[in-house]
Amino acid sequence: MNEETLTIREMCEAFEVTPRALRFYEAKELLFPQRLGQKRLYTRRDRTRLKLILRGKRFGFSLEQIRQLLDMYDFEETRGSQLTEVFDAARERLAELKRQRAELDQTITELSDQIGLIESHIASRSQSAA
């Protein structure tokens, strides 16, 4: 490795991803490593893009959304629209996550209540049998 490029192995270690994942992102035109024969060399730009890809995935964005946002980032004149797109997509995703959390909180409460009822029923049956 030099300071400018990383090999596929070094990228995998640095970002805790598999070589298959990196090749997949390359096939989806999210990453563009330099090629030296069969060897892939990842630049600082590729590392930044991979960080953004992984963050976007963690936030629940589709790969297509991530690709479009990354593509806009490459064009200086669209940087303002790119920020607006990111902002809008992030707000929508945050709202969706909050809805999911509310549903999950409700489900947890209901399940806890059911467990409590079952536990009470088991305890009363045990006392009746004794």
mmCIF file of C-alpha atoms in Angstrom:
data_model
loop_
_atom_site.group_PDB
_atom_site.id
_atom_site.type_symbol
_atom_site.label_atom_id
_atom_site.label_comp_id
_atom_site.label_asym_id
_atom_site.label_seq_id
_atom_site.Cartn_x
_atom_site.Cartn_y
_atom_site.Cartn_z
ATOM 1 C CA MET A 1 0.000 0.000 0.000
ATOM 2 C CA ASN A 2 1.127 3.516 -0.628
ATOM 3 C CA GLU A 3 -0.520 6.584 0.873
ATOM 4 C CA GLU A 4 -2.585 7.190 -2.241
ATOM 5 C CA THR A 5 -3.981 3.717 -3.002
ATOM 6 C CA LEU A 6 -5.128 0.601 -1.167
ATOM 7 C CA THR A 7 -5.362 -2.941 -2.475
ATOM 8 C CA ILE A 8 -8.617 -4.857 -2.286
ATOM 9 C CA ARG A 9 -7.347 -6.694 0.805
ATOM 10 C CA GLU A 10 -6.444 -3.432 2.510
ATOM 11 C CA MET A 11 -9.847 -1.950 1.658
ATOM 12 C CA CYS A 12 -11.573 -5.020 3.087
ATOM 13 C CA GLU A 13 -9.583 -4.772 6.309
ATOM 14 C CA ALA A 14 -10.027 -1.024 6.639
ATOM 15 C CA PHE A 15 -13.787 -1.060 6.080
ATOM 16 C CA GLU A 16 -14.667 -4.555 7.292
ATOM 17 C CA VAL A 17 -16.231 -5.575 3.986
ATOM 18 C CA THR A 18 -15.667 -8.594 1.765
ATOM 19 C CA PRO A 19 -13.923 -8.592 -1.608
ATOM 20 C CA ARG A 20 -17.247 -9.696 -3.053
ATOM 21 C CA ALA A 21 -18.920 -6.556 -1.668
ATOM 22 C CA LEU A 22 -16.263 -4.324 -3.233
ATOM 23 C CA ARG A 23 -16.605 -6.062 -6.602
ATOM 24 C CA PHE A 24 -20.397 -5.744 -6.311
ATOM 25 C CA TYR A 25 -20.129 -1.980 -5.682
ATOM 26 C CA GLU A 26 -17.786 -1.741 -8.643
ATOM 27 C CA ALA A 27 -20.266 -3.630 -10.847
ATOM 28 C CA LYS A 28 -23.028 -1.248 -9.702
ATOM 29 C CA GLU A 29 -20.789 1.685 -10.701
ATOM 30 C CA LEU A 30 -20.444 2.970 -7.161
ATOM 31 C CA LEU A 31 -16.666 2.460 -6.999
ATOM 32 C CA PHE A 32 -14.092 2.894 -9.748
ATOM 33 C CA PRO A 33 -10.773 1.363 -8.681
ATOM 34 C CA GLN A 34 -7.726 1.741 -10.855
ATOM 35 C CA ARG A 35 -6.642 -1.458 -12.549
ATOM 36 C CA LEU A 36 -3.068 -2.677 -12.698
ATOM 37 C CA GLY A 37 -3.380 -5.994 -14.532
ATOM 38 C CA GLN A 38 -5.656 -8.090 -12.337
ATOM 39 C CA LYS A 39 -4.963 -5.880 -9.319
ATOM 40 C CA ARG A 40 -7.504 -3.304 -8.119
ATOM 41 C CA LEU A 41 -6.140 -0.149 -6.518
ATOM 42 C CA TYR A 42 -8.506 2.068 -4.557
ATOM 43 C CA THR A 43 -7.835 5.787 -4.362
ATOM 44 C CA ARG A 44 -8.719 8.278 -1.665
ATOM 45 C CA ARG A 45 -11.830 9.091 -3.726
ATOM 46 C CA ASP A 46 -12.855 5.412 -3.666
ATOM 47 C CA ARG A 47 -12.358 5.285 0.102
ATOM 48 C CA THR A 48 -14.548 8.339 0.556
ATOM 49 C CA ARG A 49 -17.201 6.878 -1.722
ATOM 50 C CA LEU A 50 -17.133 3.563 0.175
ATOM 51 C CA LYS A 51 -17.590 5.401 3.480
ATOM 52 C CA LEU A 52 -20.617 7.143 2.009
ATOM 53 C CA ILE A 53 -21.970 3.901 0.539
ATOM 54 C CA LEU A 54 -21.727 2.121 3.879
ATOM 55 C CA ARG A 55 -23.281 5.061 5.702
ATOM 56 C CA GLY A 56 -26.117 5.213 3.170
ATOM 57 C CA LYS A 57 -26.742 1.485 3.584
ATOM 58 C CA ARG A 58 -26.764 1.845 7.379
ATOM 59 C CA PHE A 59 -29.336 4.618 7.018
ATOM 60 C CA GLY A 60 -31.458 2.358 4.826
ATOM 61 C CA PHE A 61 -31.018 4.031 1.449
ATOM 62 C CA SER A 62 -31.238 1.799 -1.619
ATOM 63 C CA LEU A 63 -28.100 1.307 -3.685
ATOM 64 C CA GLU A 64 -29.784 3.182 -6.517
ATOM 65 C CA GLN A 65 -30.390 6.195 -4.248
ATOM 66 C CA ILE A 66 -26.784 6.019 -3.062
ATOM 67 C CA ARG A 67 -25.504 5.801 -6.655
ATOM 68 C CA GLN A 68 -27.536 8.810 -7.748
ATOM 69 C CA LEU A 69 -26.333 10.882 -4.815
ATOM 70 C CA LEU A 70 -22.716 9.899 -5.416
ATOM 71 C CA ASP A 71 -23.060 10.690 -9.122
ATOM 72 C CA MET A 72 -24.356 14.160 -8.332
ATOM 73 C CA TYR A 73 -21.415 14.721 -5.984
ATOM 74 C CA ASP A 74 -19.040 14.245 -8.916
ATOM 75 C CA PHE A 75 -20.403 17.274 -10.742
ATOM 76 C CA GLU A 76 -19.394 20.549 -9.147
ATOM 77 C CA GLU A 77 -22.271 22.512 -10.665
ATOM 78 C CA THR A 78 -24.895 20.174 -9.150
ATOM 79 C CA ARG A 79 -23.523 20.295 -5.632
ATOM 80 C CA GLY A 80 -26.408 22.500 -4.462
ATOM 81 C CA SER A 81 -29.014 20.148 -5.901
ATOM 82 C CA GLN A 82 -27.072 17.209 -4.471
ATOM 83 C CA LEU A 83 -27.304 18.697 -0.996
ATOM 84 C CA THR A 84 -31.024 19.277 -1.455
ATOM 85 C CA GLU A 85 -31.470 15.679 -2.652
ATOM 86 C CA VAL A 86 -29.504 14.338 0.315
ATOM 87 C CA PHE A 87 -31.461 16.548 2.691
ATOM 88 C CA ASP A 88 -34.838 15.444 1.299
ATOM 89 C CA ALA A 89 -33.894 11.763 1.217
ATOM 90 C CA ALA A 90 -32.485 11.922 4.746
ATOM 91 C CA ARG A 91 -35.613 13.613 6.112
ATOM 92 C CA GLU A 92 -37.844 11.008 4.463
ATOM 93 C CA ARG A 93 -35.713 8.162 5.818
ATOM 94 C CA LEU A 94 -35.666 9.666 9.313
ATOM 95 C CA ALA A 95 -39.457 9.968 9.293
ATOM 96 C CA GLU A 96 -39.735 6.345 8.162
ATOM 97 C CA LEU A 97 -37.352 5.166 10.890
ATOM 98 C CA LYS A 98 -39.338 7.074 13.523
ATOM 99 C CA ARG A 99 -42.564 5.430 12.304
ATOM 100 C CA GLN A 100 -40.897 2.034 12.462
ATOM 101 C CA ARG A 101 -39.606 2.747 15.963
ATOM 102 C CA ALA A 102 -43.090 3.764 17.134
ATOM 103 C CA GLU A 103 -44.537 0.550 15.680
ATOM 104 C CA LEU A 104 -41.775 -1.471 17.308
ATOM 105 C CA ASP A 105 -42.322 0.244 20.675
ATOM 106 C CA GLN A 106 -46.038 -0.559 20.453
ATOM 107 C CA THR A 107 -45.324 -4.186 19.554
ATOM 108 C CA ILE A 108 -42.879 -4.519 22.457
ATOM 109 C CA THR A 109 -45.471 -3.104 24.863
ATOM 110 C CA GLU A 110 -48.177 -5.451 23.575
ATOM 111 C CA LEU A 111 -45.894 -8.481 23.734
ATOM 112 C CA SER A 112 -44.763 -7.558 27.244
ATOM 113 C CA ASP A 113 -48.420 -7.290 28.295
ATOM 114 C CA GLN A 114 -49.173 -10.705 26.791
ATOM 115 C CA ILE A 115 -46.184 -12.261 28.539
ATOM 116 C CA GLY A 116 -47.421 -10.754 31.811
ATOM 117 C CA LEU A 117 -50.909 -12.247 31.289
ATOM 118 C CA ILE A 118 -49.473 -15.656 30.442
ATOM 119 C CA GLU A 119 -47.170 -15.507 33.439
ATOM 120 C CA SER A 120 -50.130 -14.673 35.710
ATOM 121 C CA HIS A 121 -52.144 -17.517 34.195
ATOM 122 C CA ILE A 122 -49.282 -19.986 34.736
ATOM 123 C CA ALA A 123 -48.839 -18.799 38.329
ATOM 124 C CA SER A 124 -52.571 -19.161 39.116
ATOM 125 C CA ARG A 125 -52.619 -22.662 37.593
ATOM 126 C CA SER A 126 -49.605 -23.638 39.672
ATOM 127 C CA GLN A 127 -51.287 -22.392 42.845
ATOM 128 C CA SER A 128 -54.537 -24.242 41.970
ATOM 129 C CA ALA A 129 -52.662 -27.486 41.388
ATOM 130 C CA ALA A 130 -50.850 -27.264 44.743
#
